[in-house]
Amino acid sequence: MRHVIEPTDLTLEEQSELIAEASLIMRNPSRYAEVCRGKILASLFYEPSTRTRLSFESAMISLGGSVIGFASGDVSSAAKGESIADTIRVAGCYADICAIRHPKEGSALVASQFSTIPVINAGDGGHEHPTQTYTDILTINAVKGRLENMTVGLCGDLKFGRTVHSLIKTLSLHPGNKFLLASPEELAIPDYIKWILRDRGCEFEETRDLEGAIGKMDILYMTRVQKERFFNEEDYVRLKDSYILDMAKLEGAKPDLAILHPLPRVNEISVEVDKDPRAVYFYQAMCGKFVRMALIKKLLDL
Ligand code: CP
């Protein structure tokens, strides 16, 4: 039995196979409509979600399976004090595979240690979001045709943004990628991510100046400031609009830049950018369903 708690729980070769399978599914989804007939996904979401929950559920239904679960911890027995360990043991009595999102870092790992079914981390606090990374690499591969030799800009809340941590850990395993990290000082990338980059011999630069760096980027990965991870409202309000990508800022960007965002967006990308062909974040959200179909199929060995 395999769990996916971090993106590297699949080897690079497996990630490549996953992308290939997701691309096949995207081209011909009806061929996969019976693959999970009789199988059940437990969708255990203790924290709000639109894309991850709906795409997991849509993925399982599109594979012919069924879905049980909850969209908030308040409506589960977590509200009465039940532990994740007990909940996951019980979920294993009713389902074949589980996707879990939780505000606490490490919660998906704990779940996997007590689970009798494959556990997929659908986001644990500010830590990791592996299926977002698989979505991101499927998107990048589709629009750029490669995952290596790119200058990858990441901008916004690089401290609490779990999607950023997972994506850097993965793209830094591909040769020739450089990273430009644009954030306010208080929301800079954590030291442990910098250690990983140094350890792997990856070039990276931290900057406060998105406009000054944008011209070098092949990918720009925008992120929102993660309000829910702040200890006080005042700091959030001060930092929330640190970066707002608009058409003026894109003037110096490459014509084949790809602009990604894991979404939800708050203010950090002006809606005028949506119609620019370089904006691929809604296509990226669509890719999420197909990569999750491929992942469910793989973990259920179907
Ligand atoms: N990208 C992402 O995780 O979005 P949701 O929080 O809406 O699931």
PDB file of C-alpha atoms and ligand atoms in Angstrom:
ATOM      1  CA  MET A   1       0.000   0.000   0.000  1.00  0.00           C
ATOM      2  CA  ARG A   2       1.322   3.452  -0.992  1.00  0.00           C
ATOM      3  CA  HIS A   3       0.539   6.836   0.528  1.00  0.00           C
ATOM      4  CA  VAL A   4       1.320  10.245  -0.992  1.00  0.00           C
ATOM      5  CA  ILE A   5       2.230  12.682   1.757  1.00  0.00           C
ATOM      6  CA  GLU A   6       4.994  14.583  -0.061  1.00  0.00           C
ATOM      7  CA  PRO A   7       5.473  14.982  -3.824  1.00  0.00           C
ATOM      8  CA  THR A   8       8.626  12.854  -3.656  1.00  0.00           C
ATOM      9  CA  ASP A   9       6.609   9.888  -2.400  1.00  0.00           C
ATOM     10  CA  LEU A  10       6.414   9.222  -6.132  1.00  0.00           C
ATOM     11  CA  THR A  11       9.808   8.926  -7.809  1.00  0.00           C
ATOM     12  CA  LEU A  12      10.575  11.257 -10.723  1.00  0.00           C
ATOM     13  CA  GLU A  13       9.954   8.328 -13.050  1.00  0.00           C
ATOM     14  CA  GLU A  14       6.559   7.699 -11.440  1.00  0.00           C
ATOM     15  CA  GLN A  15       5.731  11.413 -11.629  1.00  0.00           C
ATOM     16  CA  SER A  16       6.558  11.333 -15.303  1.00  0.00           C
ATOM     17  CA  GLU A  17       4.298   8.279 -15.787  1.00  0.00           C
ATOM     18  CA  LEU A  18       1.561  10.059 -13.815  1.00  0.00           C
ATOM     19  CA  ILE A  19       1.733  13.080 -16.103  1.00  0.00           C
ATOM     20  CA  ALA A  20       1.670  10.844 -19.167  1.00  0.00           C
ATOM     21  CA  GLU A  21      -1.374   8.964 -17.853  1.00  0.00           C
ATOM     22  CA  ALA A  22      -3.163  12.201 -16.866  1.00  0.00           C
ATOM     23  CA  SER A  23      -2.553  13.543 -20.379  1.00  0.00           C
ATOM     24  CA  LEU A  24      -4.061  10.371 -21.877  1.00  0.00           C
ATOM     25  CA  ILE A  25      -7.075  10.630 -19.572  1.00  0.00           C
ATOM     26  CA  MET A  26      -7.518  14.298 -20.497  1.00  0.00           C
ATOM     27  CA  ARG A  27      -7.590  13.405 -24.191  1.00  0.00           C
ATOM     28  CA  ASN A  28     -10.076  10.550 -23.817  1.00  0.00           C
ATOM     29  CA  PRO A  29     -11.806  10.571 -20.399  1.00  0.00           C
ATOM     30  CA  SER A  30     -14.633   8.225 -21.424  1.00  0.00           C
ATOM     31  CA  ARG A  31     -12.139   5.360 -21.746  1.00  0.00           C
ATOM     32  CA  TYR A  32     -11.602   5.530 -17.979  1.00  0.00           C
ATOM     33  CA  ALA A  33     -15.262   5.763 -16.942  1.00  0.00           C
ATOM     34  CA  GLU A  34     -15.407   2.268 -15.396  1.00  0.00           C
ATOM     35  CA  VAL A  35     -11.886   1.937 -13.951  1.00  0.00           C
ATOM     36  CA  CYS A  36     -12.976   2.511 -10.323  1.00  0.00           C
ATOM     37  CA  ARG A  37     -16.435   0.949 -10.484  1.00  0.00           C
ATOM     38  CA  GLY A  38     -17.273  -0.253  -6.930  1.00  0.00           C
ATOM     39  CA  LYS A  39     -14.471   1.764  -5.307  1.00  0.00           C
ATOM     40  CA  ILE A  40     -15.045   4.523  -2.751  1.00  0.00           C
ATOM     41  CA  LEU A  41     -13.021   7.663  -2.027  1.00  0.00           C
ATOM     42  CA  ALA A  42     -13.209   9.146   1.493  1.00  0.00           C
ATOM     43  CA  SER A  43     -12.860  12.905   1.097  1.00  0.00           C
ATOM     44  CA  LEU A  44     -11.883  14.157   4.565  1.00  0.00           C
ATOM     45  CA  PHE A  45     -11.571  17.943   4.483  1.00  0.00           C
ATOM     46  CA  TYR A  46     -11.004  19.652   7.842  1.00  0.00           C
ATOM     47  CA  GLU A  47     -10.137  22.932   6.109  1.00  0.00           C
ATOM     48  CA  PRO A  48     -11.917  24.908   3.330  1.00  0.00           C
ATOM     49  CA  SER A  49     -11.278  23.943  -0.273  1.00  0.00           C
ATOM     50  CA  THR A  50     -12.825  24.447  -3.684  1.00  0.00           C
ATOM     51  CA  ARG A  51     -10.421  22.965  -6.260  1.00  0.00           C
ATOM     52  CA  THR A  52      -8.792  20.144  -4.344  1.00  0.00           C
ATOM     53  CA  ARG A  53     -11.973  18.702  -2.861  1.00  0.00           C
ATOM     54  CA  LEU A  54     -14.129  19.131  -5.935  1.00  0.00           C
ATOM     55  CA  SER A  55     -11.447  17.829  -8.298  1.00  0.00           C
ATOM     56  CA  PHE A  56     -10.790  14.755  -6.121  1.00  0.00           C
ATOM     57  CA  GLU A  57     -14.513  14.043  -5.967  1.00  0.00           C
ATOM     58  CA  SER A  58     -15.027  14.705  -9.667  1.00  0.00           C
ATOM     59  CA  ALA A  59     -11.988  12.514 -10.413  1.00  0.00           C
ATOM     60  CA  MET A  60     -13.393   9.527  -8.491  1.00  0.00           C
ATOM     61  CA  ILE A  61     -16.886   9.937  -9.964  1.00  0.00           C
ATOM     62  CA  SER A  62     -15.405  10.222 -13.479  1.00  0.00           C
ATOM     63  CA  LEU A  63     -13.559   6.951 -12.872  1.00  0.00           C
ATOM     64  CA  GLY A  64     -16.889   5.274 -12.077  1.00  0.00           C
ATOM     65  CA  GLY A  65     -16.358   5.236  -8.295  1.00  0.00           C
ATOM     66  CA  SER A  66     -18.238   6.871  -5.423  1.00  0.00           C
ATOM     67  CA  VAL A  67     -17.380   9.460  -2.788  1.00  0.00           C
ATOM     68  CA  ILE A  68     -18.130   9.793   0.927  1.00  0.00           C
ATOM     69  CA  GLY A  69     -16.759  12.366   3.342  1.00  0.00           C
ATOM     70  CA  PHE A  70     -17.077  15.792   4.841  1.00  0.00           C
ATOM     71  CA  ALA A  71     -16.169  19.314   3.761  1.00  0.00           C
ATOM     72  CA  SER A  72     -15.476  20.644   7.244  1.00  0.00           C
ATOM     73  CA  GLY A  73     -14.218  19.175  10.517  1.00  0.00           C
ATOM     74  CA  ASP A  74     -17.211  20.783  12.267  1.00  0.00           C
ATOM     75  CA  VAL A  75     -19.605  18.240  10.780  1.00  0.00           C
ATOM     76  CA  SER A  76     -17.440  15.218  11.646  1.00  0.00           C
ATOM     77  CA  SER A  77     -16.763  13.708  15.076  1.00  0.00           C
ATOM     78  CA  ALA A  78     -13.543  15.760  15.173  1.00  0.00           C
ATOM     79  CA  ALA A  79     -15.902  18.379  16.670  1.00  0.00           C
ATOM     80  CA  LYS A  80     -16.430  15.952  19.594  1.00  0.00           C
ATOM     81  CA  GLY A  81     -12.697  15.422  20.028  1.00  0.00           C
ATOM     82  CA  GLU A  82     -12.030  12.376  17.840  1.00  0.00           C
ATOM     83  CA  SER A  83      -8.382  11.993  16.811  1.00  0.00           C
ATOM     84  CA  ILE A  84      -7.182  11.778  13.196  1.00  0.00           C
ATOM     85  CA  ALA A  85      -5.855   8.300  13.988  1.00  0.00           C
ATOM     86  CA  ASP A  86      -9.313   7.050  14.983  1.00  0.00           C
ATOM     87  CA  THR A  87     -11.090   8.811  12.119  1.00  0.00           C
ATOM     88  CA  ILE A  88      -8.766   7.314   9.513  1.00  0.00           C
ATOM     89  CA  ARG A  89      -9.108   3.815  10.991  1.00  0.00           C
ATOM     90  CA  VAL A  90     -12.857   4.141  10.644  1.00  0.00           C
ATOM     91  CA  ALA A  91     -12.673   5.657   7.143  1.00  0.00           C
ATOM     92  CA  GLY A  92     -10.797   2.492   6.129  1.00  0.00           C
ATOM     93  CA  CYS A  93     -13.899   0.444   7.058  1.00  0.00           C
ATOM     94  CA  TYR A  94     -15.999   2.359   4.529  1.00  0.00           C
ATOM     95  CA  ALA A  95     -13.673   3.440   1.724  1.00  0.00           C
ATOM     96  CA  ASP A  96     -10.809   2.176  -0.467  1.00  0.00           C
ATOM     97  CA  ILE A  97      -8.730   5.372  -0.604  1.00  0.00           C
ATOM     98  CA  CYS A  98      -8.704   8.677   1.221  1.00  0.00           C
ATOM     99  CA  ALA A  99      -7.802  12.305   0.507  1.00  0.00           C
ATOM    100  CA  ILE A 100      -7.249  14.360   3.647  1.00  0.00           C
ATOM    101  CA  ARG A 101      -6.838  18.108   4.125  1.00  0.00           C
ATOM    102  CA  HIS A 102      -6.078  19.456   7.583  1.00  0.00           C
ATOM    103  CA  PRO A 103      -4.811  22.775   8.987  1.00  0.00           C
ATOM    104  CA  LYS A 104      -2.062  21.073  11.022  1.00  0.00           C
ATOM    105  CA  GLU A 105       1.321  20.269   9.493  1.00  0.00           C
ATOM    106  CA  GLY A 106       2.051  16.534   9.706  1.00  0.00           C
ATOM    107  CA  SER A 107      -1.600  15.489   9.986  1.00  0.00           C
ATOM    108  CA  ALA A 108      -1.596  13.525   6.714  1.00  0.00           C
ATOM    109  CA  LEU A 109       1.543  11.683   7.810  1.00  0.00           C
ATOM    110  CA  VAL A 110      -0.127  10.750  11.115  1.00  0.00           C
ATOM    111  CA  ALA A 111      -3.206   9.584   9.196  1.00  0.00           C
ATOM    112  CA  SER A 112      -1.040   7.381   6.968  1.00  0.00           C
ATOM    113  CA  GLN A 113       0.555   5.736  10.011  1.00  0.00           C
ATOM    114  CA  PHE A 114      -2.832   4.482  11.223  1.00  0.00           C
ATOM    115  CA  SER A 115      -4.549   3.879   7.892  1.00  0.00           C
ATOM    116  CA  THR A 116      -5.513   0.606   6.274  1.00  0.00           C
ATOM    117  CA  ILE A 117      -6.148   2.389   2.935  1.00  0.00           C
ATOM    118  CA  PRO A 118      -3.929   4.661   0.778  1.00  0.00           C
ATOM    119  CA  VAL A 119      -3.822   8.221   2.133  1.00  0.00           C
ATOM    120  CA  ILE A 120      -3.320  11.228  -0.141  1.00  0.00           C
ATOM    121  CA  ASN A 121      -2.280  14.498   1.477  1.00  0.00           C
ATOM    122  CA  ALA A 122      -4.630  17.158   0.104  1.00  0.00           C
ATOM    123  CA  GLY A 123      -2.770  19.904   2.003  1.00  0.00           C
ATOM    124  CA  ASP A 124      -1.458  19.892   5.594  1.00  0.00           C
ATOM    125  CA  GLY A 125      -1.173  23.371   7.055  1.00  0.00           C
ATOM    126  CA  GLY A 126       1.747  25.357   5.640  1.00  0.00           C
ATOM    127  CA  HIS A 127       3.695  22.169   4.897  1.00  0.00           C
ATOM    128  CA  GLU A 128       2.943  20.289   1.662  1.00  0.00           C
ATOM    129  CA  HIS A 129       0.359  19.936  -1.096  1.00  0.00           C
ATOM    130  CA  PRO A 130       1.662  17.140  -3.345  1.00  0.00           C
ATOM    131  CA  THR A 131      -1.331  16.801  -5.670  1.00  0.00           C
ATOM    132  CA  GLN A 132      -1.136  20.548  -6.367  1.00  0.00           C
ATOM    133  CA  THR A 133       2.473  19.979  -7.412  1.00  0.00           C
ATOM    134  CA  TYR A 134       1.490  17.123  -9.719  1.00  0.00           C
ATOM    135  CA  THR A 135      -1.159  19.470 -11.150  1.00  0.00           C
ATOM    136  CA  ASP A 136       1.477  22.190 -11.577  1.00  0.00           C
ATOM    137  CA  ILE A 137       3.962  19.946 -13.361  1.00  0.00           C
ATOM    138  CA  LEU A 138       1.251  18.570 -15.659  1.00  0.00           C
ATOM    139  CA  THR A 139       0.359  22.184 -16.527  1.00  0.00           C
ATOM    140  CA  ILE A 140       3.980  23.292 -17.000  1.00  0.00           C
ATOM    141  CA  ASN A 141       4.763  20.257 -19.123  1.00  0.00           C
ATOM    142  CA  ALA A 142       1.678  20.917 -21.271  1.00  0.00           C
ATOM    143  CA  VAL A 143       2.451  24.598 -21.885  1.00  0.00           C
ATOM    144  CA  LYS A 144       6.283  24.585 -21.946  1.00  0.00           C
ATOM    145  CA  GLY A 145       6.922  21.037 -23.166  1.00  0.00           C
ATOM    146  CA  ARG A 146       9.561  20.449 -20.483  1.00  0.00           C
ATOM    147  CA  LEU A 147      10.230  20.479 -16.741  1.00  0.00           C
ATOM    148  CA  GLU A 148      13.936  21.375 -16.877  1.00  0.00           C
ATOM    149  CA  ASN A 149      16.174  24.314 -17.850  1.00  0.00           C
ATOM    150  CA  MET A 150      13.713  27.004 -16.773  1.00  0.00           C
ATOM    151  CA  THR A 151      13.862  30.129 -14.678  1.00  0.00           C
ATOM    152  CA  VAL A 152      10.996  29.708 -12.261  1.00  0.00           C
ATOM    153  CA  GLY A 153       9.703  32.766 -10.422  1.00  0.00           C
ATOM    154  CA  LEU A 154       7.625  32.269  -7.286  1.00  0.00           C
ATOM    155  CA  CYS A 155       5.961  35.319  -5.815  1.00  0.00           C
ATOM    156  CA  GLY A 156       3.890  36.187  -2.759  1.00  0.00           C
ATOM    157  CA  ASP A 157       3.640  34.256   0.487  1.00  0.00           C
ATOM    158  CA  LEU A 158       6.599  31.918   0.204  1.00  0.00           C
ATOM    159  CA  LYS A 159       6.650  31.280   3.952  1.00  0.00           C
ATOM    160  CA  PHE A 160       3.202  29.772   4.501  1.00  0.00           C
ATOM    161  CA  GLY A 161       2.433  28.770   0.898  1.00  0.00           C
ATOM    162  CA  ARG A 162       2.582  24.969   0.967  1.00  0.00           C
ATOM    163  CA  THR A 163       2.140  24.763  -2.805  1.00  0.00           C
ATOM    164  CA  VAL A 164       5.387  26.717  -3.211  1.00  0.00           C
ATOM    165  CA  HIS A 165       7.317  24.385  -0.900  1.00  0.00           C
ATOM    166  CA  SER A 166       6.116  21.267  -2.703  1.00  0.00           C
ATOM    167  CA  LEU A 167       6.747  22.727  -6.170  1.00  0.00           C
ATOM    168  CA  ILE A 168      10.294  23.900  -5.397  1.00  0.00           C
ATOM    169  CA  LYS A 169      11.181  20.525  -3.870  1.00  0.00           C
ATOM    170  CA  THR A 170      10.024  18.824  -7.062  1.00  0.00           C
ATOM    171  CA  LEU A 171      11.300  21.196  -9.771  1.00  0.00           C
ATOM    172  CA  SER A 172      14.691  21.377  -8.063  1.00  0.00           C
ATOM    173  CA  LEU A 173      15.126  17.686  -8.893  1.00  0.00           C
ATOM    174  CA  HIS A 174      14.992  18.518 -12.612  1.00  0.00           C
ATOM    175  CA  PRO A 175      18.281  19.718 -14.133  1.00  0.00           C
ATOM    176  CA  GLY A 176      18.964  23.328 -15.011  1.00  0.00           C
ATOM    177  CA  ASN A 177      16.085  24.970 -13.144  1.00  0.00           C
ATOM    178  CA  LYS A 178      16.800  28.305 -11.414  1.00  0.00           C
ATOM    179  CA  PHE A 179      14.520  29.968  -8.893  1.00  0.00           C
ATOM    180  CA  LEU A 180      13.669  33.646  -8.392  1.00  0.00           C
ATOM    181  CA  LEU A 181      11.881  34.049  -5.073  1.00  0.00           C
ATOM    182  CA  ALA A 182       9.918  37.308  -4.725  1.00  0.00           C
ATOM    183  CA  SER A 183       8.303  37.975  -1.358  1.00  0.00           C
ATOM    184  CA  PRO A 184       8.101  40.503   1.448  1.00  0.00           C
ATOM    185  CA  GLU A 185      10.856  39.849   4.004  1.00  0.00           C
ATOM    186  CA  GLU A 186       8.346  38.537   6.580  1.00  0.00           C
ATOM    187  CA  LEU A 187       7.029  35.994   4.063  1.00  0.00           C
ATOM    188  CA  ALA A 188      10.372  34.778   2.721  1.00  0.00           C
ATOM    189  CA  ILE A 189      10.957  31.153   1.806  1.00  0.00           C
ATOM    190  CA  PRO A 190      11.783  29.015   4.900  1.00  0.00           C
ATOM    191  CA  ASP A 191      15.443  28.186   5.530  1.00  0.00           C
ATOM    192  CA  TYR A 192      14.875  24.454   5.124  1.00  0.00           C
ATOM    193  CA  ILE A 193      13.797  24.993   1.507  1.00  0.00           C
ATOM    194  CA  LYS A 194      16.964  27.040   0.882  1.00  0.00           C
ATOM    195  CA  TRP A 195      19.037  24.216   2.368  1.00  0.00           C
ATOM    196  CA  ILE A 196      17.393  21.784  -0.066  1.00  0.00           C
ATOM    197  CA  LEU A 197      18.173  24.101  -2.993  1.00  0.00           C
ATOM    198  CA  ARG A 198      21.815  24.505  -1.916  1.00  0.00           C
ATOM    199  CA  ASP A 199      22.141  20.788  -1.315  1.00  0.00           C
ATOM    200  CA  ARG A 200      20.958  20.092  -4.858  1.00  0.00           C
ATOM    201  CA  GLY A 201      23.218  22.759  -6.341  1.00  0.00           C
ATOM    202  CA  CYS A 202      20.290  24.842  -7.626  1.00  0.00           C
ATOM    203  CA  GLU A 203      20.761  28.532  -8.343  1.00  0.00           C
ATOM    204  CA  PHE A 204      18.293  30.765  -6.543  1.00  0.00           C
ATOM    205  CA  GLU A 205      17.894  34.418  -5.700  1.00  0.00           C
ATOM    206  CA  GLU A 206      15.622  36.132  -3.194  1.00  0.00           C
ATOM    207  CA  THR A 207      14.214  39.501  -4.179  1.00  0.00           C
ATOM    208  CA  ARG A 208      11.550  42.006  -3.138  1.00  0.00           C
ATOM    209  CA  ASP A 209      11.340  43.356  -6.702  1.00  0.00           C
ATOM    210  CA  LEU A 210       8.973  41.361  -8.911  1.00  0.00           C
ATOM    211  CA  GLU A 211       9.092  43.887 -11.771  1.00  0.00           C
ATOM    212  CA  GLY A 212      12.880  43.826 -11.831  1.00  0.00           C
ATOM    213  CA  ALA A 213      12.974  40.031 -12.023  1.00  0.00           C
ATOM    214  CA  ILE A 214       9.972  39.234 -14.228  1.00  0.00           C
ATOM    215  CA  GLY A 215      11.872  39.590 -17.527  1.00  0.00           C
ATOM    216  CA  LYS A 216      14.085  36.591 -16.687  1.00  0.00           C
ATOM    217  CA  MET A 217      11.240  34.208 -15.877  1.00  0.00           C
ATOM    218  CA  ASP A 218       9.889  31.312 -17.963  1.00  0.00           C
ATOM    219  CA  ILE A 219       7.322  30.510 -15.275  1.00  0.00           C
ATOM    220  CA  LEU A 220       5.731  32.904 -12.813  1.00  0.00           C
ATOM    221  CA  TYR A 221       3.945  31.139  -9.947  1.00  0.00           C
ATOM    222  CA  MET A 222       1.850  33.698  -8.081  1.00  0.00           C
ATOM    223  CA  THR A 223       0.449  32.925  -4.631  1.00  0.00           C
ATOM    224  CA  ARG A 224      -1.950  34.621  -2.259  1.00  0.00           C
ATOM    225  CA  VAL A 225      -0.962  35.724   1.222  1.00  0.00           C
ATOM    226  CA  GLN A 226      -2.268  32.917   3.452  1.00  0.00           C
ATOM    227  CA  LYS A 227      -4.606  34.795   5.788  1.00  0.00           C
ATOM    228  CA  GLU A 228      -5.510  31.661   7.749  1.00  0.00           C
ATOM    229  CA  ARG A 229      -1.879  31.101   8.858  1.00  0.00           C
ATOM    230  CA  PHE A 230      -1.405  34.570  10.415  1.00  0.00           C
ATOM    231  CA  PHE A 231      -1.520  35.098  14.163  1.00  0.00           C
ATOM    232  CA  ASN A 232      -2.892  38.630  13.862  1.00  0.00           C
ATOM    233  CA  GLU A 233      -5.097  40.456  11.370  1.00  0.00           C
ATOM    234  CA  GLU A 234      -2.916  43.595  11.408  1.00  0.00           C
ATOM    235  CA  ASP A 235       0.087  41.787   9.865  1.00  0.00           C
ATOM    236  CA  TYR A 236      -2.124  40.190   7.233  1.00  0.00           C
ATOM    237  CA  VAL A 237      -3.674  43.527   6.234  1.00  0.00           C
ATOM    238  CA  ARG A 238      -0.211  45.117   5.996  1.00  0.00           C
ATOM    239  CA  LEU A 239       1.179  42.352   3.769  1.00  0.00           C
ATOM    240  CA  LYS A 240      -1.792  41.119   1.742  1.00  0.00           C
ATOM    241  CA  ASP A 241      -1.339  43.439  -1.246  1.00  0.00           C
ATOM    242  CA  SER A 242       2.469  43.296  -1.394  1.00  0.00           C
ATOM    243  CA  TYR A 243       2.339  42.069  -4.996  1.00  0.00           C
ATOM    244  CA  ILE A 244      -0.418  42.631  -7.513  1.00  0.00           C
ATOM    245  CA  LEU A 245       0.356  41.335 -11.000  1.00  0.00           C
ATOM    246  CA  ASP A 246      -1.254  43.529 -13.660  1.00  0.00           C
ATOM    247  CA  MET A 247      -0.698  44.210 -17.375  1.00  0.00           C
ATOM    248  CA  ALA A 248       1.742  47.030 -16.619  1.00  0.00           C
ATOM    249  CA  LYS A 249       4.006  44.682 -14.622  1.00  0.00           C
ATOM    250  CA  LEU A 250       3.854  42.150 -17.459  1.00  0.00           C
ATOM    251  CA  GLU A 251       5.302  44.638 -19.944  1.00  0.00           C
ATOM    252  CA  GLY A 252       8.850  43.460 -19.337  1.00  0.00           C
ATOM    253  CA  ALA A 253       7.934  39.749 -19.288  1.00  0.00           C
ATOM    254  CA  LYS A 254       8.820  37.153 -21.927  1.00  0.00           C
ATOM    255  CA  PRO A 255       6.159  36.564 -24.601  1.00  0.00           C
ATOM    256  CA  ASP A 256       6.113  32.859 -23.705  1.00  0.00           C
ATOM    257  CA  LEU A 257       6.010  33.329 -19.927  1.00  0.00           C
ATOM    258  CA  ALA A 258       3.512  30.955 -18.276  1.00  0.00           C
ATOM    259  CA  ILE A 259       1.631  32.488 -15.340  1.00  0.00           C
ATOM    260  CA  LEU A 260       0.405  29.923 -12.842  1.00  0.00           C
ATOM    261  CA  HIS A 261      -1.461  30.298  -9.558  1.00  0.00           C
ATOM    262  CA  PRO A 262      -2.746  27.418  -7.429  1.00  0.00           C
ATOM    263  CA  LEU A 263      -5.840  29.551  -6.668  1.00  0.00           C
ATOM    264  CA  PRO A 264      -7.858  30.791  -4.860  1.00  0.00           C
ATOM    265  CA  ARG A 265      -6.874  34.276  -5.986  1.00  0.00           C
ATOM    266  CA  VAL A 266      -7.604  37.249  -3.779  1.00  0.00           C
ATOM    267  CA  ASN A 267      -5.949  40.432  -5.136  1.00  0.00           C
ATOM    268  CA  GLU A 268      -2.554  39.241  -6.309  1.00  0.00           C
ATOM    269  CA  ILE A 269      -3.473  38.899  -9.996  1.00  0.00           C
ATOM    270  CA  SER A 270      -5.571  41.644 -11.523  1.00  0.00           C
ATOM    271  CA  VAL A 271      -8.541  40.214 -13.471  1.00  0.00           C
ATOM    272  CA  GLU A 272      -7.306  42.037 -16.602  1.00  0.00           C
ATOM    273  CA  VAL A 273      -4.475  39.459 -16.761  1.00  0.00           C
ATOM    274  CA  ASP A 274      -6.981  36.599 -17.157  1.00  0.00           C
ATOM    275  CA  LYS A 275      -7.416  37.228 -20.877  1.00  0.00           C
ATOM    276  CA  ASP A 276      -3.662  37.301 -21.555  1.00  0.00           C
ATOM    277  CA  PRO A 277      -2.699  34.000 -23.266  1.00  0.00           C
ATOM    278  CA  ARG A 278       0.176  33.658 -20.777  1.00  0.00           C
ATOM    279  CA  ALA A 279      -2.317  33.243 -17.915  1.00  0.00           C
ATOM    280  CA  VAL A 280      -2.837  29.493 -17.520  1.00  0.00           C
ATOM    281  CA  TYR A 281      -4.207  29.279 -13.972  1.00  0.00           C
ATOM    282  CA  PHE A 282      -7.723  28.196 -14.932  1.00  0.00           C
ATOM    283  CA  TYR A 283      -6.316  25.581 -17.295  1.00  0.00           C
ATOM    284  CA  GLN A 284      -4.103  24.539 -14.344  1.00  0.00           C
ATOM    285  CA  ALA A 285      -7.226  24.072 -12.169  1.00  0.00           C
ATOM    286  CA  MET A 286      -8.704  21.844 -14.892  1.00  0.00           C
ATOM    287  CA  CYS A 287      -5.499  19.762 -15.023  1.00  0.00           C
ATOM    288  CA  GLY A 288      -5.997  19.039 -11.300  1.00  0.00           C
ATOM    289  CA  LYS A 289      -8.895  16.715 -11.965  1.00  0.00           C
ATOM    290  CA  PHE A 290      -7.026  14.604 -14.531  1.00  0.00           C
ATOM    291  CA  VAL A 291      -3.871  14.261 -12.472  1.00  0.00           C
ATOM    292  CA  ARG A 292      -5.978  13.157  -9.479  1.00  0.00           C
ATOM    293  CA  MET A 293      -7.757  10.589 -11.679  1.00  0.00           C
ATOM    294  CA  ALA A 294      -4.351   9.217 -12.653  1.00  0.00           C
ATOM    295  CA  LEU A 295      -3.182   9.211  -9.013  1.00  0.00           C
ATOM    296  CA  ILE A 296      -6.283   7.430  -7.653  1.00  0.00           C
ATOM    297  CA  LYS A 297      -5.920   4.818 -10.397  1.00  0.00           C
ATOM    298  CA  LYS A 298      -2.242   4.320  -9.572  1.00  0.00           C
ATOM    299  CA  LEU A 299      -2.661   4.049  -5.799  1.00  0.00           C
ATOM    300  CA  LEU A 300      -5.523   1.577  -6.205  1.00  0.00           C
ATOM    301  CA  ASP A 301      -3.337  -0.389  -8.608  1.00  0.00           C
ATOM    302  CA  LEU A 302      -6.013  -0.349 -11.341  1.00  0.00           C
TER     303      LEU A 302
HETATM  304  N1   CP B   1      -5.206  25.074  -4.953  1.00  0.00           N
HETATM  305  C1   CP B   1      -5.957  24.685  -3.921  1.00  0.00           C
HETATM  306  O1   CP B   1      -5.530  23.908  -3.059  1.00  0.00           O
HETATM  307  O2   CP B   1      -7.207  25.240  -3.885  1.00  0.00           O
HETATM  308  P1   CP B   1      -8.300  24.911  -2.801  1.00  0.00           P
HETATM  309  O3   CP B   1      -7.804  25.415  -1.471  1.00  0.00           O
HETATM  310  O4   CP B   1      -9.554  25.621  -3.253  1.00  0.00           O
HETATM  311  O5   CP B   1      -8.473  23.425  -2.755  1.00  0.00           O
END
